Short mmCIF file of C-alpha atoms and ligand atoms in Angstrom, two decimals:
data_model
loop_
_atom_site.label_atom_id
_atom_site.label_comp_id
_atom_site.label_asym_id
_atom_site.label_seq_id
_atom_site.Cartn_x
_atom_site.Cartn_y
_atom_site.Cartn_z
CA MET A 217 11.26 -17.90 -56.02
CA ARG A 218 13.90 -18.69 -53.55
CA VAL A 219 13.25 -17.53 -49.75
CA PRO A 220 16.05 -18.26 -47.20
CA LEU A 221 15.47 -19.03 -43.69
CA SER A 222 17.76 -16.26 -42.58
CA LYS A 223 19.92 -13.27 -43.91
CA PRO A 224 22.09 -11.29 -42.36
CA PHE A 225 21.23 -7.06 -42.20
CA ILE A 226 24.72 -5.43 -42.97
CA GLY A 227 25.21 -1.70 -44.30
CA ASN A 228 27.58 0.96 -44.95
CA GLU A 229 28.33 1.78 -41.12
CA GLU A 230 29.68 -1.94 -40.62
CA GLU A 231 31.70 -1.58 -43.97
CA ARG A 232 32.99 1.79 -42.66
CA LEU A 233 33.96 0.60 -39.37
CA VAL A 234 35.38 -2.45 -40.59
CA LEU A 235 37.71 -0.65 -42.47
CA GLU A 236 38.81 1.55 -39.92
CA VAL A 237 40.27 -1.36 -37.94
CA LEU A 238 41.82 -2.85 -40.93
CA ARG A 239 43.44 0.14 -41.37
CA SER A 240 44.69 0.62 -37.49
CA ARG A 241 47.24 -1.18 -35.62
CA PHE A 242 44.49 -2.86 -33.40
CA LEU A 243 43.32 -5.79 -34.78
CA THR A 244 42.42 -7.65 -31.83
CA ARG A 245 42.17 -6.24 -28.13
CA GLY A 246 41.96 -2.18 -29.36
CA PRO A 247 39.71 0.43 -28.95
CA ILE A 248 36.93 -1.10 -30.97
CA LEU A 249 36.50 -3.91 -29.14
CA GLU A 250 36.45 -1.96 -25.53
CA GLN A 251 33.56 0.45 -27.74
CA PHE A 252 31.55 -2.07 -28.61
CA GLU A 253 31.50 -3.64 -25.19
CA LYS A 254 30.70 -0.06 -23.77
CA GLU A 255 27.69 0.37 -25.84
CA PHE A 256 26.45 -3.05 -25.45
CA ALA A 257 26.40 -2.41 -21.79
CA ALA A 258 24.83 0.71 -21.89
CA TYR A 259 22.15 -1.15 -24.02
CA ILE A 260 21.07 -4.15 -22.20
CA GLY A 261 21.68 -1.87 -18.94
CA VAL A 262 24.30 -3.69 -17.19
CA LYS A 263 27.80 -2.43 -15.90
CA HIS A 264 30.22 -4.81 -17.68
CA ALA A 265 29.91 -6.93 -20.91
CA VAL A 266 33.04 -8.80 -21.92
CA ALA A 267 33.26 -9.56 -25.82
CA VAL A 268 33.94 -13.31 -26.31
CA SER A 269 34.47 -15.61 -29.60
CA SER A 270 30.77 -17.07 -29.28
CA GLY A 271 28.01 -17.54 -27.40
CA THR A 272 28.90 -21.17 -26.46
CA SER A 273 32.02 -19.85 -24.98
CA ALA A 274 30.23 -17.01 -23.14
CA LEU A 275 28.18 -19.59 -21.61
CA HIS A 276 31.54 -21.66 -20.77
CA LEU A 277 32.91 -19.18 -18.96
CA ALA A 278 29.67 -18.23 -17.18
CA LEU A 279 29.81 -21.35 -15.38
CA LEU A 280 33.59 -21.20 -14.64
CA LEU A 281 32.64 -17.72 -13.14
CA HIS A 282 30.36 -18.91 -11.01
CA GLY A 283 32.68 -21.95 -9.74
CA ILE A 284 30.74 -24.77 -11.37
CA GLY A 285 32.15 -28.02 -12.09
CA GLN A 286 32.54 -31.87 -10.72
CA GLY A 287 29.84 -33.09 -8.68
CA ASP A 288 27.16 -30.25 -9.18
CA LYS A 289 23.90 -30.32 -11.08
CA VAL A 290 22.82 -27.24 -13.01
CA ILE A 291 19.08 -27.43 -14.20
CA THR A 292 18.21 -26.17 -17.88
CA SER A 293 15.34 -26.76 -20.56
CA PRO A 294 15.66 -29.54 -22.66
CA PHE A 295 14.21 -27.32 -25.34
CA THR A 296 16.59 -24.97 -26.90
CA PHE A 297 19.72 -25.14 -29.16
CA ILE A 298 22.46 -27.61 -27.44
CA ALA A 299 25.19 -24.96 -26.61
CA SER A 300 22.88 -24.08 -23.92
CA VAL A 301 23.61 -27.73 -22.19
CA ASN A 302 26.89 -28.73 -23.46
CA PRO A 303 28.80 -26.18 -21.48
CA ILE A 304 27.61 -28.13 -18.25
CA LEU A 305 29.17 -31.07 -19.52
CA TYR A 306 32.33 -28.85 -20.14
CA VAL A 307 32.87 -28.16 -16.83
CA GLY A 308 32.63 -31.66 -15.51
CA ALA A 309 28.81 -31.19 -14.25
CA LYS A 310 25.92 -32.79 -14.52
CA PRO A 311 23.14 -31.53 -16.91
CA ILE A 312 19.32 -31.88 -15.90
CA PHE A 313 16.48 -30.70 -17.75
CA ALA A 314 12.98 -29.39 -16.41
CA ASP A 315 9.81 -29.49 -19.03
CA ILE A 316 8.79 -26.55 -20.50
CA ASP A 317 5.42 -24.51 -20.76
CA PRO A 318 3.47 -25.27 -24.10
CA ILE A 319 2.68 -21.93 -25.13
CA THR A 320 6.16 -19.96 -24.56
CA TYR A 321 8.40 -23.15 -25.11
CA ASN A 322 10.32 -21.81 -22.00
CA ILE A 323 11.09 -23.75 -18.81
CA ASP A 324 8.12 -24.40 -16.30
CA SER A 325 9.14 -22.99 -13.02
CA GLU A 326 6.85 -25.91 -11.27
CA LYS A 327 8.78 -28.59 -12.98
CA LEU A 328 11.98 -26.62 -11.97
CA ASN A 329 11.21 -26.77 -8.76
CA GLU A 330 10.47 -30.35 -8.81
CA VAL A 331 13.82 -31.49 -10.19
CA ILE A 332 15.95 -29.56 -7.35
CA ASP A 333 18.05 -31.62 -4.98
CA GLU A 334 20.98 -31.23 -2.40
CA LYS A 335 23.56 -31.47 -5.61
CA THR A 336 21.71 -28.86 -7.76
CA LYS A 337 24.19 -25.89 -7.65
CA ALA A 338 22.58 -23.58 -10.61
CA VAL A 339 19.93 -23.02 -13.05
CA ILE A 340 20.58 -21.48 -16.53
CA VAL A 341 17.19 -20.34 -17.64
CA VAL A 342 16.73 -19.58 -21.79
CA HIS A 343 14.75 -17.32 -23.11
CA VAL A 344 13.79 -19.35 -26.61
CA PHE A 345 13.20 -17.35 -29.69
CA GLY A 346 12.80 -14.03 -28.08
CA VAL A 347 10.44 -14.48 -25.01
CA SER A 348 11.83 -13.92 -21.57
CA CYS A 349 11.10 -16.88 -18.99
CA ASP A 350 8.76 -16.37 -16.32
CA MET A 351 11.69 -14.70 -14.52
CA LYS A 352 9.73 -13.91 -11.10
CA PRO A 353 8.97 -17.50 -9.76
CA ILE A 354 12.13 -18.72 -11.19
CA MET A 355 14.41 -16.06 -9.14
CA ASP A 356 11.86 -16.84 -6.06
CA ILE A 357 13.02 -20.33 -6.27
CA CYS A 358 16.45 -19.49 -6.79
CA ASN A 359 16.90 -17.41 -3.90
CA ASP A 360 14.98 -19.77 -1.66
CA LYS A 361 16.84 -22.63 -2.59
CA LYS A 362 20.40 -20.37 -2.79
CA LEU A 363 21.14 -21.31 -6.33
CA ILE A 364 23.14 -19.65 -9.36
CA LEU A 365 21.09 -18.49 -11.71
CA ILE A 366 22.55 -17.77 -15.29
CA GLU A 367 20.79 -16.56 -18.39
CA ASP A 368 21.17 -17.95 -21.86
CA ALA A 369 19.70 -14.88 -23.81
CA CYS A 370 21.55 -15.83 -27.07
CA GLU A 371 17.98 -15.32 -28.99
CA ALA A 372 16.48 -12.74 -26.86
CA LEU A 373 18.31 -9.62 -27.44
CA GLY A 374 16.49 -6.54 -26.25
CA ALA A 375 13.54 -8.55 -24.75
CA THR A 376 12.05 -7.35 -21.46
CA TYR A 377 10.44 -9.09 -18.69
CA HIS A 378 7.59 -6.70 -17.16
CA GLY A 379 9.67 -3.53 -18.41
CA ARG A 380 13.29 -5.13 -17.37
CA LYS A 381 15.63 -6.19 -20.26
CA VAL A 382 16.65 -9.80 -20.01
CA GLY A 383 20.57 -10.41 -19.47
CA THR A 384 19.85 -7.82 -16.24
CA PHE A 385 18.79 -10.76 -13.86
CA SER A 386 21.91 -12.49 -13.16
CA THR A 387 25.18 -13.32 -15.41
CA SER A 388 24.04 -13.48 -18.87
CA CYS A 389 25.20 -15.09 -22.35
CA PHE A 390 24.47 -13.41 -25.62
CA SER A 391 25.14 -14.65 -29.09
CA PHE A 392 26.04 -12.82 -32.49
CA TYR A 393 26.10 -15.90 -34.96
CA PRO A 394 24.75 -14.83 -38.52
CA ASN A 395 21.16 -16.05 -37.77
CA LYS A 396 20.54 -13.67 -34.68
CA PRO A 397 19.13 -10.59 -34.85
CA ILE A 398 22.48 -8.67 -34.64
CA THR A 399 25.79 -10.35 -36.09
CA THR A 400 29.60 -10.55 -35.33
CA CYS A 401 29.63 -13.11 -37.89
CA GLU A 402 31.01 -15.11 -34.90
CA GLY A 403 30.92 -13.96 -31.82
CA GLY A 404 29.01 -13.85 -28.31
CA MET A 405 29.10 -11.35 -25.01
CA LEU A 406 29.04 -12.13 -21.47
CA CYS A 407 27.56 -9.54 -19.20
CA THR A 408 27.53 -9.32 -15.50
CA ASP A 409 27.32 -6.07 -12.73
CA ASP A 410 30.00 -7.89 -10.67
CA TYR A 411 33.38 -5.96 -10.95
CA GLN A 412 35.39 -8.98 -10.36
CA LYS A 413 33.58 -11.57 -12.28
CA MET A 414 34.14 -9.50 -15.03
CA LEU A 415 37.94 -9.18 -14.52
CA TYR A 416 38.20 -13.05 -14.20
CA ALA A 417 36.04 -13.35 -17.63
CA LYS A 418 38.44 -11.19 -19.39
CA ALA A 419 41.41 -13.17 -17.88
CA LEU A 420 40.07 -16.79 -18.98
CA ARG A 421 39.06 -15.44 -22.25
CA ASN A 422 42.96 -14.50 -22.73
CA GLN A 423 44.91 -17.44 -21.95
CA GLY A 424 43.79 -16.83 -18.15
CA ARG A 425 46.33 -13.60 -18.08
CA SER A 426 45.64 -11.85 -14.94
CA GLY A 427 47.00 -8.39 -15.68
CA GLU A 428 49.79 -6.44 -17.16
CA GLU A 429 52.43 -9.01 -17.54
CA TRP A 430 51.70 -10.76 -21.10
CA LEU A 431 53.51 -13.97 -20.06
CA GLU A 432 52.07 -14.55 -16.81
CA HIS A 433 49.24 -16.83 -16.78
CA ARG A 434 47.13 -17.21 -13.49
CA TRP A 435 44.72 -19.81 -14.49
CA ILE A 436 44.01 -22.07 -17.06
CA GLY A 437 42.30 -19.86 -19.61
CA TYR A 438 41.13 -20.29 -22.92
CA ASN A 439 41.50 -18.04 -26.40
CA TYR A 440 37.94 -16.88 -26.55
CA ARG A 441 38.70 -13.31 -27.56
CA MET A 442 36.61 -11.52 -29.89
CA SER A 443 38.77 -9.81 -32.68
CA ASP A 444 38.41 -5.77 -33.18
CA VAL A 445 36.92 -6.24 -36.73
CA HIS A 446 34.57 -8.64 -35.31
CA ALA A 447 33.64 -6.03 -33.06
CA ALA A 448 33.49 -3.16 -35.68
CA ILE A 449 30.49 -5.41 -37.22
CA GLY A 450 28.75 -5.89 -33.96
CA LEU A 451 29.16 -1.81 -33.09
CA GLY A 452 27.48 -1.13 -36.41
CA GLN A 453 25.09 -3.35 -35.93
CA LEU A 454 24.28 -2.55 -32.11
CA ARG A 455 23.76 1.07 -33.39
CA LYS A 456 21.17 0.41 -35.35
CA ILE A 457 19.46 -2.03 -33.01
CA ASP A 458 16.18 -0.35 -32.52
CA THR A 459 15.64 -0.55 -36.35
CA ILE A 460 16.32 -4.29 -36.50
CA GLN A 461 13.73 -5.03 -33.89
CA ARG A 462 11.23 -2.96 -35.30
CA MET A 463 11.24 -4.28 -39.12
CA ARG A 464 11.50 -7.80 -37.38
CA LYS A 465 8.56 -7.01 -35.49
CA HIS A 466 6.88 -5.37 -38.08
CA ASN A 467 7.52 -8.81 -40.39
CA ALA A 468 6.23 -11.27 -37.67
CA GLU A 469 2.91 -8.90 -37.33
CA ILE A 470 2.40 -9.82 -41.09
CA TYR A 471 3.34 -13.29 -41.07
CA THR A 472 0.54 -13.17 -38.02
CA LYS A 473 -1.95 -11.32 -39.80
CA PHE A 474 -2.19 -13.62 -43.13
CA LEU A 475 -1.50 -16.94 -41.31
CA THR A 476 -4.51 -16.66 -38.80
CA ARG A 477 -6.86 -16.81 -41.92
CA ILE A 478 -5.62 -20.38 -42.58
CA SER A 479 -6.66 -23.05 -40.54
CA GLY A 480 -4.46 -25.81 -39.33
CA VAL A 481 -1.60 -23.55 -38.33
CA ARG A 482 -0.33 -22.11 -35.35
CA THR A 483 1.25 -19.20 -34.84
CA PRO A 484 3.85 -17.92 -32.17
CA PRO A 485 2.53 -16.04 -29.40
CA HIS A 486 2.88 -11.96 -29.48
CA ILE A 487 4.02 -11.57 -25.90
CA ASP A 488 4.54 -8.04 -24.50
CA GLY A 489 8.16 -7.24 -24.17
CA ARG A 490 9.37 -9.73 -26.94
CA THR A 491 11.73 -9.53 -29.50
CA TRP A 492 12.02 -11.86 -32.64
CA PHE A 493 14.98 -14.01 -33.55
CA VAL A 494 12.80 -16.44 -35.73
CA TYR A 495 9.53 -17.02 -36.60
CA VAL A 496 8.27 -20.62 -35.03
CA THR A 497 4.70 -22.14 -36.13
CA GLN A 498 3.58 -25.42 -35.25
CA PHE A 499 1.85 -27.90 -37.75
CA GLU A 500 0.03 -31.38 -37.34
CA GLU A 501 1.89 -32.63 -40.23
CA ARG A 502 4.96 -30.88 -39.71
CA ASP A 503 7.40 -33.05 -41.75
CA GLU A 504 5.30 -32.92 -44.63
CA MET A 505 4.79 -29.60 -44.59
CA ALA A 506 8.59 -29.18 -44.41
CA ARG A 507 8.78 -31.03 -47.28
CA LYS A 508 6.16 -29.13 -49.39
CA LEU A 509 7.82 -25.70 -48.55
CA GLN A 510 11.37 -26.99 -49.57
CA VAL A 511 10.34 -28.18 -52.99
CA LYS A 512 8.86 -24.40 -53.78
CA GLY A 513 12.37 -22.97 -52.70
CA ILE A 514 11.31 -22.04 -49.13
CA GLU A 515 14.29 -22.90 -46.41
CA CYS A 516 12.43 -23.91 -42.93
CA LYS A 517 13.78 -25.58 -40.39
CA THR A 518 12.64 -28.12 -37.44
CA TYR A 519 13.81 -25.76 -34.34
CA PHE A 520 14.09 -27.64 -32.05
CA PRO A 521 14.35 -30.65 -31.66
CA PRO A 522 14.87 -31.79 -27.94
CA VAL A 523 18.41 -31.75 -26.64
CA HIS A 524 18.00 -34.67 -24.06
CA LEU A 525 17.35 -36.85 -27.19
CA GLN A 526 20.58 -36.01 -29.14
CA ALA A 527 23.63 -38.48 -28.96
CA PRO A 528 25.69 -36.99 -26.15
CA TYR A 529 22.71 -37.01 -23.89
CA THR A 530 20.99 -40.33 -24.78
CA LYS A 531 24.20 -41.91 -23.87
CA SER A 532 24.32 -41.00 -20.42
CA GLY A 533 20.62 -42.13 -20.20
CA PHE A 534 17.81 -39.48 -21.26
CA LYS A 535 15.38 -41.33 -23.48
CA GLU A 536 12.06 -40.49 -25.30
CA GLY A 537 9.26 -39.96 -22.68
CA ASP A 538 11.32 -37.97 -20.04
CA TYR A 539 10.01 -34.39 -21.02
CA PRO A 540 6.56 -35.30 -22.50
CA VAL A 541 5.88 -31.27 -23.49
CA CYS A 542 9.14 -30.73 -25.31
CA GLU A 543 8.80 -33.61 -27.10
CA ALA A 544 5.20 -32.89 -28.41
CA VAL A 545 6.56 -29.54 -29.08
CA GLY A 546 9.45 -30.64 -30.66
CA ARG A 547 7.81 -32.85 -33.50
CA ARG A 548 5.38 -29.93 -34.58
CA VAL A 549 7.61 -26.41 -34.43
CA LEU A 550 9.03 -25.26 -37.76
CA ALA A 551 10.65 -22.32 -38.32
CA LEU A 552 9.67 -20.19 -40.92
CA PRO A 553 12.13 -18.23 -43.53
CA PHE A 554 12.52 -14.80 -41.24
CA PHE A 555 14.90 -12.08 -41.40
CA THR A 556 14.68 -8.11 -40.82
CA ASN A 557 14.64 -7.38 -44.32
CA MET A 558 12.12 -10.00 -45.75
CA THR A 559 9.95 -8.21 -48.16
CA ILE A 560 5.93 -8.49 -48.08
CA LYS A 561 6.30 -10.51 -51.08
CA GLU A 562 8.73 -12.82 -49.73
CA ILE A 563 6.35 -13.32 -46.62
CA LYS A 564 3.16 -13.90 -48.97
CA TYR A 565 4.94 -16.26 -50.95
CA VAL A 566 5.71 -18.40 -47.77
CA VAL A 567 2.20 -17.72 -46.54
CA ASP A 568 0.68 -18.92 -49.86
CA ASN A 569 2.54 -21.91 -50.32
CA ILE A 570 1.28 -23.15 -46.68
CA ALA A 571 -1.84 -22.63 -47.76
CA ASP A 572 -1.78 -24.72 -50.52
CA ALA A 573 0.15 -27.36 -49.06
CA LEU A 574 -2.64 -27.23 -46.11
CA ASN A 575 -5.19 -27.63 -49.02
CA SER A 576 -3.92 -30.41 -51.20
C1 PLP B 203 22.74 -19.64 -30.60
C2 PLP B 203 22.66 -20.19 -29.57
C3 PLP B 203 23.53 -20.31 -28.70
C4 PLP B 203 25.23 -20.38 -29.30
O1 PLP B 203 25.85 -19.36 -29.88
P1 PLP B 203 27.01 -19.56 -30.71
O2 PLP B 203 27.88 -18.23 -31.00
O3 PLP B 203 26.48 -20.16 -32.16
O4 PLP B 203 27.74 -19.86 -29.99
C5 PLP B 203 23.31 -21.09 -27.32
N1 PLP B 203 22.16 -20.93 -26.95
C6 PLP B 203 20.87 -20.21 -27.67
C7 PLP B 203 19.61 -20.28 -27.04
C8 PLP B 203 21.33 -19.95 -29.14
O5 PLP B 203 20.12 -19.99 -29.86
#
């Protein structure tokens, strides 16, 4: 058997919507794009959603909307996908990390508080693997120190914190890369309740055009647009989001039920309000486990190696030992195959091979 790490879940509704776009005059900047934005905003519970070309471009725009740039420090987590951090460099600001909580893998609010200084302008919180950050203390700190808050919610679509959806606490960003719970092939979304920020984001994604005049460019913008073909896929996906989340939760529960019978594997936390982007375990001998599973046709990945130990960051002076919790977690984590329509048979196959590997 071969079990992939992830697999998109696309059906007739997406095909029908894509065909509708292809047979229309509007391949980009059309009505399906607007519909996707409208339904996405309603789902999250924000006033405005601006569809863009990726989660990375959404994060870049979020920093620009808040005027973050040269000389500013931006604090974020070292335990994330590198795209949470690189946009800080795009705008010429300086990334600062704060270590993580060993259970949720999210930024530790006390460590966050410790690294704030007079140059600190913003905090990007990352809701890693579908678990919300501890927003209450983080928002208190940001209010107290007058810091801008940005949410990287790329991995946590639909997750809640004390009943409130992530992505509603601040300017927020989502991704629709194929391994995410809903996909547009490539794509992202920026959410805000601020009308002016929404207009500015729409201008920046479209070459800095400010209004009606196609050849009038008020700002240095980008081509961060999402096409209507991509939006059509997203719309079809969004309309079955509750089913997708339910299936993923069910798969995670089955995994955990089976894996807790085996000693030597640490299962992920089933925290209230979380959604399931990936299913990440921990093993003492992680690399050996990964090798043994791969031989059996089971795709797994060592999510995440610490960002501060990646070349662009070691070059600017970050080093081994800087964030010990993140580094310890980074050495042990292993993401198992996980996708919406995974079968019990596939889950069983993975679990049985983990048991075999631990026993041999
Ligand atoms: C996927 C992801 C991104 C980037 O999204 P892209 O659409 O691939 O650009 C950013 N941050 C996190 C935490 C992600 O998981």
